[in-house]
Amino acid sequence: MTETMTGKAPAAVPNPAPKLGGIHHVAYRCRDARETVDFYRDVMGMDFMLAIAEDKVPSTGAPDPYMHVFLDCGGGNVLAFFELPNAPDMGRDEATPAWVQHIAFKVESEEGLLSAKERAEARGLTVVGPVHHGVFKSIYFFDPNGHRLELAWQFGTSGQMAQLNAVAEDMLEEWSRTKKAPRHAAWLHEKIAAET
């Protein structure tokens, strides 16, 4: 039996874990719902699916008007935003570097990645990349709300992905003990160096 984060054995669970079918949606805050929808339609090519607006929060009953917008990211995935006009101005976790928290989207090809970069730059956005990660390449830029976005083209073979999967638990274990980057997948770093 495994231990929980508290170090105690978990209590008996009466029901099996839920069978998840994917992510229904991921929600973030935005400064302006119209500007956000326009950005994601224009720069990212997403369809605006629906909007929900309330004067009270359904889950808490708190009086807090909001606009909740939903955008289609493809593949049955949905990205949503809340505009909260009565809340304090948006901020971010200053203790976390700006590059850490981000939303990553798939693109089908290297040509698609480069085309997306050109499209974003043509709209005045600063784009980092493509950055070579060994089994995928990415570009990065920020939306109007300060959320960092990544577009990633994955080209790793099934064999390479299996190699990474095979050492994942060992890497996590070593990291947990040492807080230093494990070298179980040194071949990946060598591949990146050889190809860049």
Short mmCIF file of C-alpha atoms in Angstrom, two decimals:
data_model
loop_
_atom_site.label_atom_id
_atom_site.label_comp_id
_atom_site.label_asym_id
_atom_site.label_seq_id
_atom_site.Cartn_x
_atom_site.Cartn_y
_atom_site.Cartn_z
CA MET A 1 0.00 0.00 0.00
CA THR A 2 1.38 3.43 -0.90
CA GLU A 3 1.48 6.41 1.43
CA THR A 4 -0.21 9.74 0.82
CA MET A 5 1.58 13.09 0.82
CA THR A 6 0.99 13.21 4.60
CA GLY A 7 3.01 10.01 5.05
CA LYS A 8 0.00 8.03 6.23
CA ALA A 9 -1.51 5.05 4.48
CA PRO A 10 -4.60 6.11 2.52
CA ALA A 11 -8.01 5.20 3.89
CA ALA A 12 -9.94 2.46 2.15
CA VAL A 13 -11.67 3.88 -0.93
CA PRO A 14 -15.28 2.69 -1.28
CA ASN A 15 -15.54 3.21 -5.04
CA PRO A 16 -13.11 2.74 -7.91
CA ALA A 17 -11.40 5.78 -9.39
CA PRO A 18 -13.49 7.55 -12.04
CA LYS A 19 -12.89 6.58 -15.67
CA LEU A 20 -11.90 9.89 -17.19
CA GLY A 21 -12.65 10.67 -20.80
CA GLY A 22 -10.31 13.64 -21.17
CA ILE A 23 -10.46 17.27 -20.09
CA HIS A 24 -13.89 18.90 -20.47
CA HIS A 25 -12.32 22.36 -20.38
CA VAL A 26 -9.52 24.31 -18.76
CA ALA A 27 -10.45 27.76 -17.44
CA TYR A 28 -8.28 30.83 -16.91
CA ARG A 29 -9.03 34.43 -16.08
CA CYS A 30 -8.99 37.17 -18.71
CA ARG A 31 -8.97 40.96 -18.53
CA ASP A 32 -11.47 41.44 -21.35
CA ALA A 33 -13.64 38.67 -22.80
CA ARG A 34 -14.06 40.35 -26.21
CA GLU A 35 -10.32 40.98 -26.62
CA THR A 36 -9.55 37.42 -25.54
CA VAL A 37 -12.04 35.81 -27.94
CA ASP A 38 -10.77 38.01 -30.79
CA PHE A 39 -7.14 37.06 -30.03
CA TYR A 40 -7.78 33.32 -29.92
CA ARG A 41 -9.90 33.42 -33.09
CA ASP A 42 -7.44 35.58 -35.02
CA VAL A 43 -4.03 34.34 -33.84
CA MET A 44 -4.83 30.75 -32.89
CA GLY A 45 -7.68 29.99 -35.32
CA MET A 46 -10.05 28.80 -32.58
CA ASP A 47 -13.82 28.82 -32.93
CA PHE A 48 -15.84 30.69 -30.31
CA MET A 49 -18.23 28.04 -29.02
CA LEU A 50 -20.39 29.62 -26.34
CA ALA A 51 -20.67 32.17 -23.55
CA ILE A 52 -22.23 31.83 -20.11
CA ALA A 53 -22.88 34.90 -17.97
CA GLU A 54 -24.22 35.02 -14.43
CA ASP A 55 -24.64 37.54 -11.63
CA LYS A 56 -23.97 34.89 -8.97
CA VAL A 57 -21.41 32.07 -8.83
CA PRO A 58 -23.43 28.84 -9.28
CA SER A 59 -21.19 26.72 -7.06
CA THR A 60 -21.02 29.17 -4.13
CA GLY A 61 -23.97 31.52 -4.57
CA ALA A 62 -21.63 34.51 -4.11
CA PRO A 63 -22.71 37.71 -5.88
CA ASP A 64 -19.92 38.06 -8.44
CA PRO A 65 -20.98 38.75 -12.04
CA TYR A 66 -18.87 37.11 -14.73
CA MET A 67 -18.63 36.32 -18.42
CA HIS A 68 -17.40 32.78 -19.13
CA VAL A 69 -16.31 32.16 -22.76
CA PHE A 70 -15.43 28.82 -24.34
CA LEU A 71 -13.16 28.29 -27.37
CA ASP A 72 -12.60 25.13 -29.42
CA CYS A 73 -8.91 24.14 -29.47
CA GLY A 74 -9.48 21.11 -31.71
CA GLY A 75 -9.55 17.42 -30.93
CA GLY A 76 -12.50 17.80 -28.55
CA ASN A 77 -10.52 20.16 -26.29
CA VAL A 78 -11.94 23.39 -24.92
CA LEU A 79 -10.18 26.45 -23.49
CA ALA A 80 -12.32 28.78 -21.38
CA PHE A 81 -11.88 32.19 -19.76
CA PHE A 82 -13.64 34.19 -17.05
CA GLU A 83 -13.90 37.97 -17.12
CA LEU A 84 -14.55 39.19 -13.55
CA PRO A 85 -15.32 42.92 -13.64
CA ASN A 86 -15.73 43.32 -9.86
CA ALA A 87 -12.54 41.46 -8.88
CA PRO A 88 -9.18 43.16 -8.27
CA ASP A 89 -6.92 43.50 -11.31
CA MET A 90 -5.37 40.30 -12.58
CA GLY A 91 -1.98 39.35 -11.26
CA ARG A 92 0.26 36.34 -11.40
CA ASP A 93 2.26 34.28 -8.96
CA GLU A 94 5.41 36.39 -8.70
CA ALA A 95 7.29 33.52 -7.03
CA THR A 96 6.86 31.39 -10.19
CA PRO A 97 8.91 32.35 -13.30
CA ALA A 98 6.75 33.54 -16.22
CA TRP A 99 7.91 30.62 -18.42
CA VAL A 100 6.58 27.93 -16.08
CA GLN A 101 2.80 28.26 -16.23
CA HIS A 102 1.66 27.91 -19.83
CA ILE A 103 -0.90 26.34 -22.13
CA ALA A 104 0.56 24.08 -24.83
CA PHE A 105 -1.29 23.28 -28.06
CA LYS A 106 -0.43 20.66 -30.68
CA VAL A 107 0.31 21.45 -34.31
CA GLU A 108 0.55 18.76 -36.98
CA SER A 109 3.83 19.61 -38.69
CA GLU A 110 7.00 21.68 -38.62
CA GLU A 111 5.55 23.75 -41.46
CA GLY A 112 2.48 24.42 -39.31
CA LEU A 113 4.70 25.49 -36.42
CA LEU A 114 6.69 27.91 -38.59
CA SER A 115 3.51 29.27 -40.18
CA ALA A 116 2.02 29.89 -36.72
CA LYS A 117 5.19 31.75 -35.74
CA GLU A 118 4.93 34.00 -38.81
CA ARG A 119 1.23 34.63 -38.12
CA ALA A 120 1.89 35.60 -34.49
CA GLU A 121 4.83 37.84 -35.40
CA ALA A 122 2.75 39.53 -38.13
CA ARG A 123 0.34 40.54 -35.36
CA GLY A 124 3.14 42.16 -33.38
CA LEU A 125 3.77 39.33 -30.91
CA THR A 126 7.25 38.44 -29.69
CA VAL A 127 7.79 34.74 -30.38
CA VAL A 128 10.53 32.56 -28.86
CA GLY A 129 11.64 29.54 -30.85
CA PRO A 130 11.38 27.09 -32.37
CA VAL A 131 12.99 25.45 -29.35
CA HIS A 132 14.19 21.86 -29.87
CA HIS A 133 13.14 19.51 -27.05
CA GLY A 134 14.42 16.30 -28.64
CA VAL A 135 11.06 14.70 -29.40
CA PHE A 136 9.16 17.91 -30.14
CA LYS A 137 9.81 21.54 -31.14
CA SER A 138 7.95 24.50 -29.70
CA ILE A 139 7.32 28.21 -30.07
CA TYR A 140 6.23 30.46 -27.20
CA PHE A 141 4.41 33.80 -26.88
CA PHE A 142 1.95 35.54 -24.56
CA ASP A 143 -1.77 36.23 -24.97
CA PRO A 144 -3.26 39.66 -24.09
CA ASN A 145 -3.86 38.51 -20.50
CA GLY A 146 -0.24 37.56 -19.85
CA HIS A 147 -0.82 33.80 -20.20
CA ARG A 148 2.13 32.10 -21.88
CA LEU A 149 1.19 29.94 -24.86
CA GLU A 150 3.16 27.15 -26.49
CA LEU A 151 2.61 25.54 -29.87
CA ALA A 152 4.33 22.16 -30.12
CA TRP A 153 5.05 19.85 -33.04
CA GLN A 154 5.80 16.35 -31.76
CA PHE A 155 7.99 14.19 -33.97
CA GLY A 156 9.40 11.67 -31.49
CA THR A 157 9.07 8.06 -32.59
CA SER A 158 7.07 5.53 -30.61
CA GLY A 159 10.40 3.91 -29.67
CA GLN A 160 11.79 7.18 -28.32
CA MET A 161 8.61 7.84 -26.35
CA ALA A 162 8.79 4.29 -24.92
CA GLN A 163 12.42 4.92 -23.86
CA LEU A 164 11.36 8.09 -22.03
CA ASN A 165 8.42 6.31 -20.42
CA ALA A 166 10.65 3.45 -19.26
CA VAL A 167 12.83 5.80 -17.17
CA ALA A 168 10.12 8.20 -15.95
CA GLU A 169 9.61 6.55 -12.54
CA ASP A 170 13.37 6.27 -11.91
CA MET A 171 13.87 9.91 -12.87
CA LEU A 172 11.08 11.03 -10.55
CA GLU A 173 12.50 8.97 -7.70
CA GLU A 174 16.01 10.39 -8.16
CA TRP A 175 14.68 13.94 -8.47
CA SER A 176 12.64 13.48 -5.27
CA ARG A 177 15.81 12.49 -3.38
CA THR A 178 18.37 14.88 -4.91
CA LYS A 179 16.51 17.81 -6.53
CA LYS A 180 19.10 17.57 -9.33
CA ALA A 181 18.33 16.77 -12.96
CA PRO A 182 18.66 13.00 -13.49
CA ARG A 183 20.61 11.79 -16.53
CA HIS A 184 18.52 8.69 -17.31
CA ALA A 185 17.62 10.18 -20.70
CA ALA A 186 21.01 11.70 -21.56
CA TRP A 187 20.51 10.47 -25.14
CA LEU A 188 17.76 13.09 -25.52
CA HIS A 189 20.13 15.95 -24.65
CA GLU A 190 22.77 14.51 -26.99
CA LYS A 191 20.15 14.35 -29.78
CA ILE A 192 19.17 18.00 -29.23
CA ALA A 193 22.83 19.11 -29.26
CA ALA A 194 23.49 17.16 -32.48
CA GLU A 195 20.42 18.57 -34.25
CA THR A 196 20.72 22.24 -33.26
#
